[in-house]
PDB file of C-alpha atoms in Angstrom:
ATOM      1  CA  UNK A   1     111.005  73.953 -42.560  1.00 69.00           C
ATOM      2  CA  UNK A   2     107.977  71.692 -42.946  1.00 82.00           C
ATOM      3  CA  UNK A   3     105.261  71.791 -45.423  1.00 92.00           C
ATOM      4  CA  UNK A   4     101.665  72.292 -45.099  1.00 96.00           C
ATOM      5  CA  UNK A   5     100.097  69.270 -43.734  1.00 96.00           C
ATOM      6  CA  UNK A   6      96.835  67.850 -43.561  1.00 97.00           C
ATOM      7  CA  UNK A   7      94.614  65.555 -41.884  1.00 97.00           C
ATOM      8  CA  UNK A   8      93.606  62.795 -42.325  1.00 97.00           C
ATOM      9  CA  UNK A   9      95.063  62.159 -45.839  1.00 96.00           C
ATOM     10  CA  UNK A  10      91.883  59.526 -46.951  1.00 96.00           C
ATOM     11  CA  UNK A  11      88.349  59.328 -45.468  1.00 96.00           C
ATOM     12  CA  UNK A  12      85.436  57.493 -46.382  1.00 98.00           C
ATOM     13  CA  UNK A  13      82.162  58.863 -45.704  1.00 97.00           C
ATOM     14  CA  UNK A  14      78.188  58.344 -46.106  1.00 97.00           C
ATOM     15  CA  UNK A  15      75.249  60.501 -47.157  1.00 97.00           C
ATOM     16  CA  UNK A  16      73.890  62.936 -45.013  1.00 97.00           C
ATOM     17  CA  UNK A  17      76.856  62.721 -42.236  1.00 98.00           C
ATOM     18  CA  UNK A  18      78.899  65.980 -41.757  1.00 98.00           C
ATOM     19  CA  UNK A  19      83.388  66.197 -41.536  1.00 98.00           C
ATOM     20  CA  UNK A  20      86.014  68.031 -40.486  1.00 98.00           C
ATOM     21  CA  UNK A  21      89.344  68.831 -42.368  1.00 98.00           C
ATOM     22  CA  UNK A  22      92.474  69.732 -40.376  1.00 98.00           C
ATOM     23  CA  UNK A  23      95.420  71.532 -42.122  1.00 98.00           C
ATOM     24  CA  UNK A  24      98.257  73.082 -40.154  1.00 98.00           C
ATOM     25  CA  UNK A  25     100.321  75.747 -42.481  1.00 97.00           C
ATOM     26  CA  UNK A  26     103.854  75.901 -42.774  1.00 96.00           C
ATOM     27  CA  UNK A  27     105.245  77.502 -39.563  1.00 95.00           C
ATOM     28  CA  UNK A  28     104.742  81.392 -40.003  1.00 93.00           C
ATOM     29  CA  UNK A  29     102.344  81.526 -42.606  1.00 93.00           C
ATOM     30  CA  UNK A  30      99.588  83.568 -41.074  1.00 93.00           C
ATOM     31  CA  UNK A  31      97.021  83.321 -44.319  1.00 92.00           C
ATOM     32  CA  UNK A  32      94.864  79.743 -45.027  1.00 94.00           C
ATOM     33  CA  UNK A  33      92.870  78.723 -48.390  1.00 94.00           C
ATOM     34  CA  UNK A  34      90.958  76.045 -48.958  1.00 96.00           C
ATOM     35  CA  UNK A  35      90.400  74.578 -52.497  1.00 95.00           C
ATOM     36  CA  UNK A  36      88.266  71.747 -53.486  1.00 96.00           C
ATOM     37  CA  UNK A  37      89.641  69.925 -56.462  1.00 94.00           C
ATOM     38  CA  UNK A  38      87.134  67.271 -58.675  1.00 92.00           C
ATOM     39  CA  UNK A  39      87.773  65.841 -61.857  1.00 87.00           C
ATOM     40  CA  UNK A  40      84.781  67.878 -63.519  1.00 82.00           C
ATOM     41  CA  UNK A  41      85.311  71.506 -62.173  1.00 85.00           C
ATOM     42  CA  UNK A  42      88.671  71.504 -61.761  1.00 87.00           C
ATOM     43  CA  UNK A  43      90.389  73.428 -58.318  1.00 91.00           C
ATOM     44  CA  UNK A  44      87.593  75.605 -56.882  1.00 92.00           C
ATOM     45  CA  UNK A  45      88.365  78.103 -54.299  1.00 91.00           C
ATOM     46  CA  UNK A  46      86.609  77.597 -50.995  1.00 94.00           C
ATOM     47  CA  UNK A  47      87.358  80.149 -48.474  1.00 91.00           C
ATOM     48  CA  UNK A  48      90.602  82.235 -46.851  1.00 92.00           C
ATOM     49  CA  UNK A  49      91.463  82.796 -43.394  1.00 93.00           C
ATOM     50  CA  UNK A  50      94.121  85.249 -41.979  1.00 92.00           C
ATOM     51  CA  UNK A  51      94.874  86.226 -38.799  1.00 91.00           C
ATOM     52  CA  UNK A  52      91.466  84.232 -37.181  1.00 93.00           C
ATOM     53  CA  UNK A  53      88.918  86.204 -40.365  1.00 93.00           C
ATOM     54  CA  UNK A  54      87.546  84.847 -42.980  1.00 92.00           C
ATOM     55  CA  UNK A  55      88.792  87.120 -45.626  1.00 88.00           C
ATOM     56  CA  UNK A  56      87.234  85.296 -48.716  1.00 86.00           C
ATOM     57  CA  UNK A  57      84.555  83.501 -49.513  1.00 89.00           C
ATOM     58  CA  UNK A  58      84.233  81.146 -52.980  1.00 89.00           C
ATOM     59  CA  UNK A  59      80.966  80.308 -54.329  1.00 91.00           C
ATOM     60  CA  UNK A  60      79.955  77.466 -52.247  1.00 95.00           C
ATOM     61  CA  UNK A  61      76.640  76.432 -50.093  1.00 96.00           C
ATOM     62  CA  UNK A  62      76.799  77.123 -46.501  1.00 96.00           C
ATOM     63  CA  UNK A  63      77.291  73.596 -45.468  1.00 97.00           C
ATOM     64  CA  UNK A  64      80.506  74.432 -46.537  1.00 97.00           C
ATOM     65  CA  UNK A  65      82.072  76.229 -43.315  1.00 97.00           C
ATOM     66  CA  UNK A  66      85.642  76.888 -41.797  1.00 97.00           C
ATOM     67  CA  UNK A  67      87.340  78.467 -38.904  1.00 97.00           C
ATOM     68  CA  UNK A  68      91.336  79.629 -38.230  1.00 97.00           C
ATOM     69  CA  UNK A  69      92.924  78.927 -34.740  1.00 97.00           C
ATOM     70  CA  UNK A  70      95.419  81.369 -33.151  1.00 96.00           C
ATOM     71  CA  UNK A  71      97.977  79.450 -34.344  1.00 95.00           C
ATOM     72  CA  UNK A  72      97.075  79.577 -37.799  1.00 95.00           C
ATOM     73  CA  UNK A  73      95.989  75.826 -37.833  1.00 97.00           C
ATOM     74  CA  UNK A  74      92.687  75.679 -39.732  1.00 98.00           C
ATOM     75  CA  UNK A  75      89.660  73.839 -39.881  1.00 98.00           C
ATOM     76  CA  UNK A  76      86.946  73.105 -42.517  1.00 98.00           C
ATOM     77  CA  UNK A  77      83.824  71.579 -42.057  1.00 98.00           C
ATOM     78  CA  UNK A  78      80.996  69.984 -44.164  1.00 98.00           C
ATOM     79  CA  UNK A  79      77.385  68.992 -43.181  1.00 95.00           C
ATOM     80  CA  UNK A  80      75.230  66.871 -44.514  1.00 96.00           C
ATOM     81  CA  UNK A  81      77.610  65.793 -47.219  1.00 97.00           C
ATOM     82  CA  UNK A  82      75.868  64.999 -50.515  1.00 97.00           C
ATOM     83  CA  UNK A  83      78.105  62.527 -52.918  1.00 97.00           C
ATOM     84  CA  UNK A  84      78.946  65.341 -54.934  1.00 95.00           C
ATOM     85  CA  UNK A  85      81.177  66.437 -51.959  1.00 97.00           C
ATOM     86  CA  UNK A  86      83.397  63.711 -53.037  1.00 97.00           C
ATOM     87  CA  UNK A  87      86.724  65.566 -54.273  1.00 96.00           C
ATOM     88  CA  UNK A  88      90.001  66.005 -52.958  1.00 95.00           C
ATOM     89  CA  UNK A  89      90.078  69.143 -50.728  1.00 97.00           C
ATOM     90  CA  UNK A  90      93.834  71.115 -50.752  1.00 95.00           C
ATOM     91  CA  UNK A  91      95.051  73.567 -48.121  1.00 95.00           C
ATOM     92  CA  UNK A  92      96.967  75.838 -49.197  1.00 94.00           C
ATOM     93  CA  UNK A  93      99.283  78.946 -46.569  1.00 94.00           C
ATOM     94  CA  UNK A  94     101.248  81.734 -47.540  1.00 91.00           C
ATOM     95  CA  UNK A  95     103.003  84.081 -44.942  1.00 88.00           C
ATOM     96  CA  UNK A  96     101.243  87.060 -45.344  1.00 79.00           C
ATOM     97  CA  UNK A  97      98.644  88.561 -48.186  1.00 70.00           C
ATOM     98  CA  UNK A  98      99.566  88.158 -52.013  1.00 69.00           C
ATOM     99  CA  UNK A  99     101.631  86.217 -51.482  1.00 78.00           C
ATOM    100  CA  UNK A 100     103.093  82.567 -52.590  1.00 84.00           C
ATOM    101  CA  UNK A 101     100.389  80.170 -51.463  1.00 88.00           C
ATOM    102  CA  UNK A 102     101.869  76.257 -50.762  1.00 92.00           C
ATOM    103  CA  UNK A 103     100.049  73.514 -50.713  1.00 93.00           C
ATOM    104  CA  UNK A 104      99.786  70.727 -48.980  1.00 95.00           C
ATOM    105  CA  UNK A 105      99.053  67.161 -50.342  1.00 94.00           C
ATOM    106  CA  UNK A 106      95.295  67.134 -49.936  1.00 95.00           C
ATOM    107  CA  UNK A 107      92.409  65.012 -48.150  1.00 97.00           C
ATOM    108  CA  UNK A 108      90.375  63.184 -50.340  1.00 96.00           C
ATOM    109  CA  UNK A 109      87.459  61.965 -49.683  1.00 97.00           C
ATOM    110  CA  UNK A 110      84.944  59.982 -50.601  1.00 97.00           C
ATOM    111  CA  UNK A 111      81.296  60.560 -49.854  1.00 98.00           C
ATOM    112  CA  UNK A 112      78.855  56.805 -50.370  1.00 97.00           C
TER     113      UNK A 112
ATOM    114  CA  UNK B   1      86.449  88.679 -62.438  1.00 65.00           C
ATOM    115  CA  UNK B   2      89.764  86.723 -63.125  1.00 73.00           C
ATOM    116  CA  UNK B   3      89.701  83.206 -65.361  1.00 85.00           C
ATOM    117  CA  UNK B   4      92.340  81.423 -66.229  1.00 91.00           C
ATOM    118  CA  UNK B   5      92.366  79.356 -69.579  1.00 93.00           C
ATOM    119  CA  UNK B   6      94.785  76.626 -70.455  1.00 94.00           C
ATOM    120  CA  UNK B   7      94.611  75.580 -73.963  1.00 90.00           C
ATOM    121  CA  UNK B   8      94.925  71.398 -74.783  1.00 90.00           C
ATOM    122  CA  UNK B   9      93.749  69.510 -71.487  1.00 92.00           C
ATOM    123  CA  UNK B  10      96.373  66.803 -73.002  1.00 95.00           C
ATOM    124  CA  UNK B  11      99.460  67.520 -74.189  1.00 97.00           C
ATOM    125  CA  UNK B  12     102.135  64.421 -75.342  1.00 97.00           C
ATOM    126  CA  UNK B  13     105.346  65.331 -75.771  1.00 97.00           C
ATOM    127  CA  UNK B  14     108.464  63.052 -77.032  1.00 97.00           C
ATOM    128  CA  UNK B  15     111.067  62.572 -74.592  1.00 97.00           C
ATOM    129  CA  UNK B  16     113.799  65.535 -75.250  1.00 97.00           C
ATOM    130  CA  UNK B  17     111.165  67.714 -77.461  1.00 98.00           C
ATOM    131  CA  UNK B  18     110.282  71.346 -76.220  1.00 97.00           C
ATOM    132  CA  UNK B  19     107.510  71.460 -73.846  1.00 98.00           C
ATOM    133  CA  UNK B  20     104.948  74.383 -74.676  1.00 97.00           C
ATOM    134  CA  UNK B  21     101.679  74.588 -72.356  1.00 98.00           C
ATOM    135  CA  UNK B  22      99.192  77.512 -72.865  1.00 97.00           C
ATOM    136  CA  UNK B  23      97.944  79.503 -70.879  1.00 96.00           C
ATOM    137  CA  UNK B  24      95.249  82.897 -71.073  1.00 95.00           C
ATOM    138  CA  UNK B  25      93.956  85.070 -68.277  1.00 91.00           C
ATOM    139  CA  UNK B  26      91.840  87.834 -68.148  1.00 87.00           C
ATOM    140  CA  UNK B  27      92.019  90.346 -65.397  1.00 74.00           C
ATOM    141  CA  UNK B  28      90.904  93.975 -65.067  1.00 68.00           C
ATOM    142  CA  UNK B  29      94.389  95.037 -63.147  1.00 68.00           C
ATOM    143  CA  UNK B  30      97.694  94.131 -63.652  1.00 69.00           C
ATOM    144  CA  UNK B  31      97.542  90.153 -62.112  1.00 80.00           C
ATOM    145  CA  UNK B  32     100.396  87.862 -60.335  1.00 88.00           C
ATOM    146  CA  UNK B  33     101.022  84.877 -62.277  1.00 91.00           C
ATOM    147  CA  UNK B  34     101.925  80.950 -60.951  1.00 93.00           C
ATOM    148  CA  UNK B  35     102.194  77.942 -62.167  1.00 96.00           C
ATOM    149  CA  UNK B  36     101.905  74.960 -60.614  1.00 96.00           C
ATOM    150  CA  UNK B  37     102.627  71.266 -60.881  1.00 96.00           C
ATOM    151  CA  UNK B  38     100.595  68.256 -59.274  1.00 94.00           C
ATOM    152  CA  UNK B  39     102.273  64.814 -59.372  1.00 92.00           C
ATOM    153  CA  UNK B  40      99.513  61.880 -59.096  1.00 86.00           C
ATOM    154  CA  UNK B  41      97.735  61.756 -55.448  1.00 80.00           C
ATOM    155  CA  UNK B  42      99.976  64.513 -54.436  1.00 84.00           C
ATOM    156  CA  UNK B  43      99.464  68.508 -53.921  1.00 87.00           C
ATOM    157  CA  UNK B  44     100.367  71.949 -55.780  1.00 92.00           C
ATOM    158  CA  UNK B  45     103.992  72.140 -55.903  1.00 93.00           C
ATOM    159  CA  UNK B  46     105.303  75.857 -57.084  1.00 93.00           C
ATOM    160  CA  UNK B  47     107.050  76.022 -60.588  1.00 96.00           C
ATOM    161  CA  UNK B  48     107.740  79.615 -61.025  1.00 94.00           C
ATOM    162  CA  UNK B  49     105.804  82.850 -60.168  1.00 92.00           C
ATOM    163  CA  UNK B  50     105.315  86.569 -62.046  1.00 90.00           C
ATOM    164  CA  UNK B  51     104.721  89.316 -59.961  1.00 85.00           C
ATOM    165  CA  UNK B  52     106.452  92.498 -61.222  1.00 82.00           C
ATOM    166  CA  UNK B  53     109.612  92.798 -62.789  1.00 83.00           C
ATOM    167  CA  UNK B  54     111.409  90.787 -65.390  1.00 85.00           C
ATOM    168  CA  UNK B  55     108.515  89.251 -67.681  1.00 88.00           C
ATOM    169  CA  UNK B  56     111.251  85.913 -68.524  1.00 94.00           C
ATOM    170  CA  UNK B  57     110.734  84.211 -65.582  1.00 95.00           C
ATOM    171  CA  UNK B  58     112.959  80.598 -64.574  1.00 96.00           C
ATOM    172  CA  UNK B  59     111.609  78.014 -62.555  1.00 95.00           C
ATOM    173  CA  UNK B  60     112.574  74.737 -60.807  1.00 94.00           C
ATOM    174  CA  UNK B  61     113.236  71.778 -63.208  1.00 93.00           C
ATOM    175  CA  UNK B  62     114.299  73.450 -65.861  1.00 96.00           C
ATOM    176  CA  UNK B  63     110.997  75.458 -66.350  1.00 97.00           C
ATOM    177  CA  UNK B  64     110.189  78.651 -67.310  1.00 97.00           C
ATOM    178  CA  UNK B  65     107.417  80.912 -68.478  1.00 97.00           C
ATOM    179  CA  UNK B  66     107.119  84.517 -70.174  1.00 94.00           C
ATOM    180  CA  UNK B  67     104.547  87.388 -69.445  1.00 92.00           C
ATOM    181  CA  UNK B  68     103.384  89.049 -72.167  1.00 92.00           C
ATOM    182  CA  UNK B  69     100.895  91.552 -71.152  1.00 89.00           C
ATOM    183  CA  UNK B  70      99.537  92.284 -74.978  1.00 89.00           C
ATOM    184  CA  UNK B  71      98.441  88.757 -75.397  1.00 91.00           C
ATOM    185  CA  UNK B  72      97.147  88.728 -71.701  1.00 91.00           C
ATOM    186  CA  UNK B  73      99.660  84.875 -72.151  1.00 94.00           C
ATOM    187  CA  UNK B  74     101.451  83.208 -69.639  1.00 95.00           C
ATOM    188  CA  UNK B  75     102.755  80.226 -71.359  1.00 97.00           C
ATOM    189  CA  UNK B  76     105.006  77.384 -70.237  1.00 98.00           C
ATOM    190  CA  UNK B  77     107.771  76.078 -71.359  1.00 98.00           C
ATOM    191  CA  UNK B  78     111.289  73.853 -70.897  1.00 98.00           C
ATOM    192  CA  UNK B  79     113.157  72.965 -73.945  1.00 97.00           C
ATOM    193  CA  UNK B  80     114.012  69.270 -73.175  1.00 97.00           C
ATOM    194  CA  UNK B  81     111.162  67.014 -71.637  1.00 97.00           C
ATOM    195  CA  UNK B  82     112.376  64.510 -69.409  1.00 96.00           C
ATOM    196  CA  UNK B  83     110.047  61.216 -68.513  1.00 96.00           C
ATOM    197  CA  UNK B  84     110.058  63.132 -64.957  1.00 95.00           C
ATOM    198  CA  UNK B  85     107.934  65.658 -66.029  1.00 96.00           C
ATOM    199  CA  UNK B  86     105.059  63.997 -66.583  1.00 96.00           C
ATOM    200  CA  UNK B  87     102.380  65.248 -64.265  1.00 96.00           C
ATOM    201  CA  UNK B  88      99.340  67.844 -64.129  1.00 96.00           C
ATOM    202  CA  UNK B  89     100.051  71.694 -64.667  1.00 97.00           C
ATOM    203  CA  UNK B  90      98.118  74.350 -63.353  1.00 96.00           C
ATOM    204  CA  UNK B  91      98.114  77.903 -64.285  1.00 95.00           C
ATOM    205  CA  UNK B  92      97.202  80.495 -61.543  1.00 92.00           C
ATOM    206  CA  UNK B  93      96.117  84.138 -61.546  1.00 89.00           C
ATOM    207  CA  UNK B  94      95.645  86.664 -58.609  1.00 83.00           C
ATOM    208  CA  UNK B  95      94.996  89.757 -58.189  1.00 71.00           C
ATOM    209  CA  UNK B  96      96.972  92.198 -56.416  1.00 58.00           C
ATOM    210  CA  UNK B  97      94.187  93.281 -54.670  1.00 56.00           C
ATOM    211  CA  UNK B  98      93.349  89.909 -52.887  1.00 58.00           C
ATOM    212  CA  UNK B  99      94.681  85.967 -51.963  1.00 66.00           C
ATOM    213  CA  UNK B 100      92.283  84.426 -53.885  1.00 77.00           C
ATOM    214  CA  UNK B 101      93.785  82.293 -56.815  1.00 84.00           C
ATOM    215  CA  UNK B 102      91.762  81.309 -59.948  1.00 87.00           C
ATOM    216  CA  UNK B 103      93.355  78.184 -61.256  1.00 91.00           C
ATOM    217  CA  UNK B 104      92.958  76.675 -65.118  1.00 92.00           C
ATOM    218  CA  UNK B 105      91.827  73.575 -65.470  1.00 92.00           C
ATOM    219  CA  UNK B 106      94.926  71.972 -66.246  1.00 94.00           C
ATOM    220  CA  UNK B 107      97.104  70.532 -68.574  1.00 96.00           C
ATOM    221  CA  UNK B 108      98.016  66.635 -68.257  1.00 96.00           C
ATOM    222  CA  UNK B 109     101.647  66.471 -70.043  1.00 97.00           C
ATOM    223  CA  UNK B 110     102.577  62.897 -71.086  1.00 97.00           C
ATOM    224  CA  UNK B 111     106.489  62.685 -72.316  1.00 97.00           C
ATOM    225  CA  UNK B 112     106.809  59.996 -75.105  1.00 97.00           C
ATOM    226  CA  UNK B 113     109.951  57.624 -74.341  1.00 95.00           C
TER     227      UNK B 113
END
């Protein structure tokens, strides 16, 4: 069965522009989390999606935004991006709630 | 509120030594427990989970960790390091109330040849 995967793996961005994340969860995994992972606050929890809902919500500005398609693929989005946006930014499914949540191998990016 | 706390941010290890990485948590109900390994410009990879049952729990690679509820602990361990192992280790807590995991801040284990 394949892993999680993501897209694009690397992407270079400036100041002020805004990007999209793809991730597409392991086939049957209905639940999506999105973690952003820097050097100086460690893996930070984003936001969850199941079923199409955000279910969760970590403590992060609004620019921060996402979205879950009805086949579980998800999106997240950032506006304006601000060069403290630069981390690397893990998706993470599990088949249903509480359950084992795998990852996939992250996008990092780099805001200039 | 969970948090997760991983004592040593750097642990070195000689090659064939017992591995031993720390890790707290505080949580108001009874939590599930992960750890996790990250292998340079890679993701999470699972090493073992708690969840109910049997606090000895066995991993991949050799792995394992033990719940002990009185010391709210969680720690890591494999009695042989192997140059493998080498990597970034996350501890994870979640309630069984919700998905959301609260991760440590990790451990960076460096095995000694």
């Amino acid at each position: 069965k394949a892993g999680v995967t993501q897209t694009p793996r690397y992407l270079i961005k400036t100041r002020g522009q805004q990007v999209t994340l793809s991730c597409s969860p392991i086939s049957g995994h209905r639940s999506v989390s999105w973690y952003q992972q820097t050097p100086g606050q460690g893996l930070q929890f984003l936001f969850e999606y199941f079923s199409e809902t955000q279910r969760n919500k970590g403590n992060f500005p609004g620019r921060f935004s996402g979205r879950q398609f009805s086949n579980s693929r998800s999106e997240m989005n950032v506006s304006t991006l601000e060069l403290g946006d630069s981390a690397l930014y893990l998706c993470a499914s599990s088949r249903k709630y509480q359950e084992t949540q795998y990852f996939g191998p992250g996008t990092r990016l780099l805001v200039l | 509120a969970q948090s997760v706390t991983q004592l040593g941010s750097h642990v070195s290890v000689s090659e064939g030594a017992l591995v031993l990485l720390r890790c707290n948590y505080s949580s108001s109900v009874p939590p599930y427990l992960f750890w996790y390994v990250q292998y340079p410009n890679q993701g999470l990879q699972l090493l073992l989970k708690y969840t109910t049952g049997a606090t000895l729990v066995k991993g991949i690679n050799g792995f394992e960790a033990e719940f002990k509820k009185s010391e709210t602990s969680f720690h890591l361990t494999k009695p042989s390091a192997h140059m493998s192992d080498a990597a970034e280790y996350f501890c994870a807590v979640s309630q069984n109330t919700g998905n959301q995991f609260y991760f440590g801040t990790g451990t960076s284990l460096t095995v000694i040849p």
